[in-house]
């Protein structure tokens, strides 16, 4: 065996041990067993990223706060709203590890079209394609002298897939927020406040 092969084997063994330890730790959590484990396409690594990022759902008073923390919120852009993206030199105001986990979830959903979240992804794609039946060319930006910049393609199949992936991820985060509170047998703070107002 070469030094490289031996080093690779050592790394693979270490990764296997860590994955086993992660699976054991997650198996102790009701949240993992009852919410994450039954979801097709979510394994220990992906669930571990989300659970370790969120820690305690009670930190978030509503779905919007959780969506913003996980990076699946939208921001104003002219007369529409878009999903944020990290720009060079600007810090992200979301948890990058969790956002990456949601991106991986979308990949898994795409590979499993018959699963619940695979169907959600397909539905989102279909709705977007109805709204945007064909790809169009639009200016990337307007230059300082007022001239239009280079043209970019919007609503291509790849663009629709990306948009649908983030919409599916947003729906998943909403589901996760509600499911986690139900698991704790609690009512989310905002809903509890509304109930108290109605009862007063």
PDB file of C-alpha atoms in Angstrom:
ATOM      1  CA  UNK A   1       0.000   0.000   0.000  1.00  0.00           C
ATOM      2  CA  UNK A   2       1.160   3.520  -0.733  1.00  0.00           C
ATOM      3  CA  UNK A   3       1.252   6.270   1.893  1.00  0.00           C
ATOM      4  CA  UNK A   4      -1.671   7.912   0.087  1.00  0.00           C
ATOM      5  CA  UNK A   5      -3.796   4.734   0.271  1.00  0.00           C
ATOM      6  CA  UNK A   6      -3.048   4.293   3.968  1.00  0.00           C
ATOM      7  CA  UNK A   7      -3.941   7.925   4.659  1.00  0.00           C
ATOM      8  CA  UNK A   8      -7.185   7.603   2.723  1.00  0.00           C
ATOM      9  CA  UNK A   9      -8.135   4.461   4.620  1.00  0.00           C
ATOM     10  CA  UNK A  10      -7.473   6.236   7.914  1.00  0.00           C
ATOM     11  CA  UNK A  11      -9.677   9.148   6.887  1.00  0.00           C
ATOM     12  CA  UNK A  12     -12.479   6.823   5.771  1.00  0.00           C
ATOM     13  CA  UNK A  13     -12.280   4.942   9.075  1.00  0.00           C
ATOM     14  CA  UNK A  14     -12.392   8.203  11.033  1.00  0.00           C
ATOM     15  CA  UNK A  15     -15.400   9.403   9.002  1.00  0.00           C
ATOM     16  CA  UNK A  16     -17.187   6.099   9.610  1.00  0.00           C
ATOM     17  CA  UNK A  17     -16.570   6.350  13.370  1.00  0.00           C
ATOM     18  CA  UNK A  18     -17.836   9.926  13.459  1.00  0.00           C
ATOM     19  CA  UNK A  19     -20.941   9.049  11.447  1.00  0.00           C
ATOM     20  CA  UNK A  20     -21.653   6.157  13.834  1.00  0.00           C
ATOM     21  CA  UNK A  21     -21.267   8.530  16.806  1.00  0.00           C
ATOM     22  CA  UNK A  22     -23.586  11.051  15.127  1.00  0.00           C
ATOM     23  CA  UNK A  23     -26.227   8.394  14.440  1.00  0.00           C
ATOM     24  CA  UNK A  24     -26.028   7.244  18.068  1.00  0.00           C
ATOM     25  CA  UNK A  25     -26.372  10.820  19.385  1.00  0.00           C
ATOM     26  CA  UNK A  26     -29.297  11.612  17.075  1.00  0.00           C
ATOM     27  CA  UNK A  27     -31.002   8.359  18.020  1.00  0.00           C
ATOM     28  CA  UNK A  28     -31.295   9.717  21.561  1.00  0.00           C
ATOM     29  CA  UNK A  29     -33.326  12.709  20.354  1.00  0.00           C
ATOM     30  CA  UNK A  30     -37.097  12.515  19.971  1.00  0.00           C
ATOM     31  CA  UNK A  31     -36.884  15.385  17.476  1.00  0.00           C
ATOM     32  CA  UNK A  32     -34.701  13.313  15.160  1.00  0.00           C
ATOM     33  CA  UNK A  33     -36.619  10.043  15.536  1.00  0.00           C
ATOM     34  CA  UNK A  34     -40.085  11.566  15.169  1.00  0.00           C
ATOM     35  CA  UNK A  35     -39.524  14.388  12.660  1.00  0.00           C
ATOM     36  CA  UNK A  36     -36.349  13.889  10.618  1.00  0.00           C
ATOM     37  CA  UNK A  37     -35.791  10.138  10.422  1.00  0.00           C
ATOM     38  CA  UNK A  38     -39.127   9.344   8.703  1.00  0.00           C
ATOM     39  CA  UNK A  39     -38.425  11.858   5.899  1.00  0.00           C
ATOM     40  CA  UNK A  40     -37.121  10.191   2.756  1.00  0.00           C
ATOM     41  CA  UNK A  41     -33.897  11.835   1.636  1.00  0.00           C
ATOM     42  CA  UNK A  42     -32.822  13.120   5.046  1.00  0.00           C
ATOM     43  CA  UNK A  43     -30.023  11.153   6.677  1.00  0.00           C
ATOM     44  CA  UNK A  44     -28.077  11.729   9.894  1.00  0.00           C
ATOM     45  CA  UNK A  45     -25.596  14.180   8.339  1.00  0.00           C
ATOM     46  CA  UNK A  46     -28.245  16.465   6.902  1.00  0.00           C
ATOM     47  CA  UNK A  47     -30.487  16.253   9.977  1.00  0.00           C
ATOM     48  CA  UNK A  48     -27.502  16.841  12.248  1.00  0.00           C
ATOM     49  CA  UNK A  49     -26.686  20.088  10.450  1.00  0.00           C
ATOM     50  CA  UNK A  50     -30.211  21.425  10.860  1.00  0.00           C
ATOM     51  CA  UNK A  51     -30.668  20.304  14.463  1.00  0.00           C
ATOM     52  CA  UNK A  52     -27.292  21.694  15.559  1.00  0.00           C
ATOM     53  CA  UNK A  53     -28.075  25.009  13.849  1.00  0.00           C
ATOM     54  CA  UNK A  54     -31.571  25.416  15.293  1.00  0.00           C
ATOM     55  CA  UNK A  55     -30.786  23.860  18.711  1.00  0.00           C
ATOM     56  CA  UNK A  56     -34.100  24.892  20.261  1.00  0.00           C
ATOM     57  CA  UNK A  57     -37.115  25.886  18.160  1.00  0.00           C
ATOM     58  CA  UNK A  58     -38.343  28.080  21.020  1.00  0.00           C
ATOM     59  CA  UNK A  59     -35.631  30.573  20.072  1.00  0.00           C
ATOM     60  CA  UNK A  60     -37.815  31.560  17.092  1.00  0.00           C
ATOM     61  CA  UNK A  61     -41.116  33.346  17.803  1.00  0.00           C
ATOM     62  CA  UNK A  62     -42.495  32.661  14.322  1.00  0.00           C
ATOM     63  CA  UNK A  63     -41.800  30.931  11.018  1.00  0.00           C
ATOM     64  CA  UNK A  64     -40.413  34.112   9.456  1.00  0.00           C
ATOM     65  CA  UNK A  65     -37.612  34.335  12.034  1.00  0.00           C
ATOM     66  CA  UNK A  66     -36.630  30.717  11.421  1.00  0.00           C
ATOM     67  CA  UNK A  67     -36.750  31.166   7.639  1.00  0.00           C
ATOM     68  CA  UNK A  68     -34.503  34.217   7.895  1.00  0.00           C
ATOM     69  CA  UNK A  69     -32.048  32.380  10.163  1.00  0.00           C
ATOM     70  CA  UNK A  70     -31.865  29.445   7.730  1.00  0.00           C
ATOM     71  CA  UNK A  71     -31.540  31.691   4.669  1.00  0.00           C
ATOM     72  CA  UNK A  72     -34.794  30.840   2.890  1.00  0.00           C
ATOM     73  CA  UNK A  73     -36.447  34.233   3.398  1.00  0.00           C
ATOM     74  CA  UNK A  74     -37.011  36.702   0.563  1.00  0.00           C
ATOM     75  CA  UNK A  75     -35.898  40.299   0.196  1.00  0.00           C
ATOM     76  CA  UNK A  76     -37.327  43.164  -1.894  1.00  0.00           C
ATOM     77  CA  UNK A  77     -35.873  43.580  -5.397  1.00  0.00           C
ATOM     78  CA  UNK A  78     -37.677  46.248  -7.365  1.00  0.00           C
ATOM     79  CA  UNK A  79     -41.307  45.243  -7.788  1.00  0.00           C
ATOM     80  CA  UNK A  80     -40.706  41.634  -6.720  1.00  0.00           C
ATOM     81  CA  UNK A  81     -39.017  39.622  -3.977  1.00  0.00           C
ATOM     82  CA  UNK A  82     -36.034  37.306  -4.375  1.00  0.00           C
ATOM     83  CA  UNK A  83     -34.100  34.807  -2.301  1.00  0.00           C
ATOM     84  CA  UNK A  84     -30.908  36.387  -0.947  1.00  0.00           C
ATOM     85  CA  UNK A  85     -27.474  35.290  -2.051  1.00  0.00           C
ATOM     86  CA  UNK A  86     -24.143  35.963  -0.455  1.00  0.00           C
ATOM     87  CA  UNK A  87     -22.113  38.633  -2.181  1.00  0.00           C
ATOM     88  CA  UNK A  88     -18.358  38.988  -2.045  1.00  0.00           C
ATOM     89  CA  UNK A  89     -17.262  41.118   0.884  1.00  0.00           C
ATOM     90  CA  UNK A  90     -20.689  41.035   2.537  1.00  0.00           C
ATOM     91  CA  UNK A  91     -21.354  38.815   5.555  1.00  0.00           C
ATOM     92  CA  UNK A  92     -24.346  36.489   5.326  1.00  0.00           C
ATOM     93  CA  UNK A  93     -26.961  37.087   8.003  1.00  0.00           C
ATOM     94  CA  UNK A  94     -28.062  33.457   7.984  1.00  0.00           C
ATOM     95  CA  UNK A  95     -26.611  30.163   9.166  1.00  0.00           C
ATOM     96  CA  UNK A  96     -24.557  28.958   6.190  1.00  0.00           C
ATOM     97  CA  UNK A  97     -24.338  25.349   7.410  1.00  0.00           C
ATOM     98  CA  UNK A  98     -28.109  25.046   7.703  1.00  0.00           C
ATOM     99  CA  UNK A  99     -28.691  26.758   4.365  1.00  0.00           C
ATOM    100  CA  UNK A 100     -26.317  24.297   2.716  1.00  0.00           C
ATOM    101  CA  UNK A 101     -28.275  21.464   4.338  1.00  0.00           C
ATOM    102  CA  UNK A 102     -31.490  22.792   2.777  1.00  0.00           C
ATOM    103  CA  UNK A 103     -29.767  22.951  -0.621  1.00  0.00           C
ATOM    104  CA  UNK A 104     -28.743  19.310  -0.187  1.00  0.00           C
ATOM    105  CA  UNK A 105     -32.319  18.458   0.808  1.00  0.00           C
ATOM    106  CA  UNK A 106     -33.514  19.944  -2.492  1.00  0.00           C
ATOM    107  CA  UNK A 107     -30.973  17.776  -4.343  1.00  0.00           C
ATOM    108  CA  UNK A 108     -32.263  14.691  -2.555  1.00  0.00           C
ATOM    109  CA  UNK A 109     -35.855  15.666  -3.365  1.00  0.00           C
ATOM    110  CA  UNK A 110     -34.929  15.967  -7.033  1.00  0.00           C
ATOM    111  CA  UNK A 111     -33.465  12.440  -6.957  1.00  0.00           C
ATOM    112  CA  UNK A 112     -36.594  11.098  -5.237  1.00  0.00           C
ATOM    113  CA  UNK A 113     -39.537  12.498  -7.261  1.00  0.00           C
ATOM    114  CA  UNK A 114     -41.976  10.101  -5.590  1.00  0.00           C
ATOM    115  CA  UNK A 115     -41.163  11.246  -2.048  1.00  0.00           C
ATOM    116  CA  UNK A 116     -43.208  13.917  -0.244  1.00  0.00           C
ATOM    117  CA  UNK A 117     -40.612  16.630  -0.806  1.00  0.00           C
ATOM    118  CA  UNK A 118     -39.853  15.360  -4.288  1.00  0.00           C
ATOM    119  CA  UNK A 119     -43.513  15.922  -5.116  1.00  0.00           C
ATOM    120  CA  UNK A 120     -43.353  19.373  -3.523  1.00  0.00           C
ATOM    121  CA  UNK A 121     -40.411  20.209  -5.775  1.00  0.00           C
ATOM    122  CA  UNK A 122     -42.194  18.976  -8.898  1.00  0.00           C
ATOM    123  CA  UNK A 123     -45.309  20.965  -7.953  1.00  0.00           C
ATOM    124  CA  UNK A 124     -43.244  24.133  -7.471  1.00  0.00           C
ATOM    125  CA  UNK A 125     -41.573  23.610 -10.864  1.00  0.00           C
ATOM    126  CA  UNK A 126     -44.929  23.111 -12.584  1.00  0.00           C
ATOM    127  CA  UNK A 127     -46.401  26.271 -11.022  1.00  0.00           C
ATOM    128  CA  UNK A 128     -43.374  28.341 -11.993  1.00  0.00           C
ATOM    129  CA  UNK A 129     -43.398  27.010 -15.563  1.00  0.00           C
ATOM    130  CA  UNK A 130     -47.078  27.953 -15.913  1.00  0.00           C
ATOM    131  CA  UNK A 131     -46.244  31.461 -14.683  1.00  0.00           C
ATOM    132  CA  UNK A 132     -43.124  31.686 -16.875  1.00  0.00           C
ATOM    133  CA  UNK A 133     -43.779  29.497 -19.936  1.00  0.00           C
ATOM    134  CA  UNK A 134     -40.534  30.306 -21.709  1.00  0.00           C
ATOM    135  CA  UNK A 135     -37.048  31.631 -21.078  1.00  0.00           C
ATOM    136  CA  UNK A 136     -36.447  35.347 -21.625  1.00  0.00           C
ATOM    137  CA  UNK A 137     -33.416  37.620 -21.951  1.00  0.00           C
ATOM    138  CA  UNK A 138     -33.162  40.527 -19.521  1.00  0.00           C
ATOM    139  CA  UNK A 139     -30.436  43.088 -18.756  1.00  0.00           C
ATOM    140  CA  UNK A 140     -28.147  42.053 -15.917  1.00  0.00           C
ATOM    141  CA  UNK A 141     -27.837  45.645 -14.702  1.00  0.00           C
ATOM    142  CA  UNK A 142     -27.850  49.267 -15.758  1.00  0.00           C
ATOM    143  CA  UNK A 143     -24.427  50.894 -16.029  1.00  0.00           C
ATOM    144  CA  UNK A 144     -23.428  54.265 -14.559  1.00  0.00           C
ATOM    145  CA  UNK A 145     -24.116  56.081 -17.857  1.00  0.00           C
ATOM    146  CA  UNK A 146     -27.619  54.601 -18.043  1.00  0.00           C
ATOM    147  CA  UNK A 147     -26.819  51.998 -20.708  1.00  0.00           C
ATOM    148  CA  UNK A 148     -28.125  48.499 -20.237  1.00  0.00           C
ATOM    149  CA  UNK A 149     -25.603  45.850 -19.234  1.00  0.00           C
ATOM    150  CA  UNK A 150     -25.174  42.352 -20.635  1.00  0.00           C
ATOM    151  CA  UNK A 151     -28.228  40.188 -21.161  1.00  0.00           C
ATOM    152  CA  UNK A 152     -28.874  37.139 -19.011  1.00  0.00           C
ATOM    153  CA  UNK A 153     -31.354  34.303 -19.447  1.00  0.00           C
ATOM    154  CA  UNK A 154     -34.181  33.981 -16.932  1.00  0.00           C
ATOM    155  CA  UNK A 155     -36.677  31.140 -16.547  1.00  0.00           C
ATOM    156  CA  UNK A 156     -34.585  28.530 -18.328  1.00  0.00           C
ATOM    157  CA  UNK A 157     -35.067  24.968 -17.055  1.00  0.00           C
ATOM    158  CA  UNK A 158     -32.039  25.411 -14.770  1.00  0.00           C
ATOM    159  CA  UNK A 159     -33.367  28.716 -13.416  1.00  0.00           C
ATOM    160  CA  UNK A 160     -36.826  27.256 -12.810  1.00  0.00           C
ATOM    161  CA  UNK A 161     -35.242  24.306 -11.000  1.00  0.00           C
ATOM    162  CA  UNK A 162     -33.248  26.620  -8.742  1.00  0.00           C
ATOM    163  CA  UNK A 163     -36.273  28.783  -7.952  1.00  0.00           C
ATOM    164  CA  UNK A 164     -38.405  25.712  -7.251  1.00  0.00           C
ATOM    165  CA  UNK A 165     -35.695  24.222  -5.007  1.00  0.00           C
ATOM    166  CA  UNK A 166     -35.677  27.268  -2.752  1.00  0.00           C
ATOM    167  CA  UNK A 167     -39.476  27.409  -2.678  1.00  0.00           C
ATOM    168  CA  UNK A 168     -39.566  23.769  -1.643  1.00  0.00           C
ATOM    169  CA  UNK A 169     -36.946  24.494   1.019  1.00  0.00           C
ATOM    170  CA  UNK A 170     -39.106  27.333   2.333  1.00  0.00           C
ATOM    171  CA  UNK A 171     -42.101  24.997   2.595  1.00  0.00           C
ATOM    172  CA  UNK A 172     -39.937  22.460   4.402  1.00  0.00           C
ATOM    173  CA  UNK A 173     -38.810  25.047   6.962  1.00  0.00           C
ATOM    174  CA  UNK A 174     -42.440  26.007   7.615  1.00  0.00           C
ATOM    175  CA  UNK A 175     -43.291  22.338   8.071  1.00  0.00           C
ATOM    176  CA  UNK A 176     -40.294  21.848  10.370  1.00  0.00           C
ATOM    177  CA  UNK A 177     -41.249  24.841  12.532  1.00  0.00           C
ATOM    178  CA  UNK A 178     -44.778  23.535  13.110  1.00  0.00           C
ATOM    179  CA  UNK A 179     -43.741  19.903  13.529  1.00  0.00           C
ATOM    180  CA  UNK A 180     -41.042  20.780  16.071  1.00  0.00           C
ATOM    181  CA  UNK A 181     -43.488  22.789  18.193  1.00  0.00           C
ATOM    182  CA  UNK A 182     -46.031  19.944  18.002  1.00  0.00           C
ATOM    183  CA  UNK A 183     -43.328  17.506  19.114  1.00  0.00           C
ATOM    184  CA  UNK A 184     -42.791  19.652  22.215  1.00  0.00           C
ATOM    185  CA  UNK A 185     -46.567  19.843  22.709  1.00  0.00           C
ATOM    186  CA  UNK A 186     -46.337  23.629  22.581  1.00  0.00           C
ATOM    187  CA  UNK A 187     -48.115  26.403  20.714  1.00  0.00           C
ATOM    188  CA  UNK A 188     -45.828  28.805  18.780  1.00  0.00           C
ATOM    189  CA  UNK A 189     -45.558  32.196  20.588  1.00  0.00           C
ATOM    190  CA  UNK A 190     -47.352  34.265  17.935  1.00  0.00           C
ATOM    191  CA  UNK A 191     -50.270  31.823  17.750  1.00  0.00           C
ATOM    192  CA  UNK A 192     -50.455  31.739  21.547  1.00  0.00           C
ATOM    193  CA  UNK A 193     -50.664  35.541  21.637  1.00  0.00           C
ATOM    194  CA  UNK A 194     -53.496  35.528  19.083  1.00  0.00           C
ATOM    195  CA  UNK A 195     -55.428  32.951  21.125  1.00  0.00           C
ATOM    196  CA  UNK A 196     -55.005  35.032  24.283  1.00  0.00           C
ATOM    197  CA  UNK A 197     -56.263  38.154  22.493  1.00  0.00           C
ATOM    198  CA  UNK A 198     -59.334  36.323  21.213  1.00  0.00           C
ATOM    199  CA  UNK A 199     -60.053  34.911  24.664  1.00  0.00           C
ATOM    200  CA  UNK A 200     -59.724  38.354  26.352  1.00  0.00           C
TER     201      UNK A 200
END
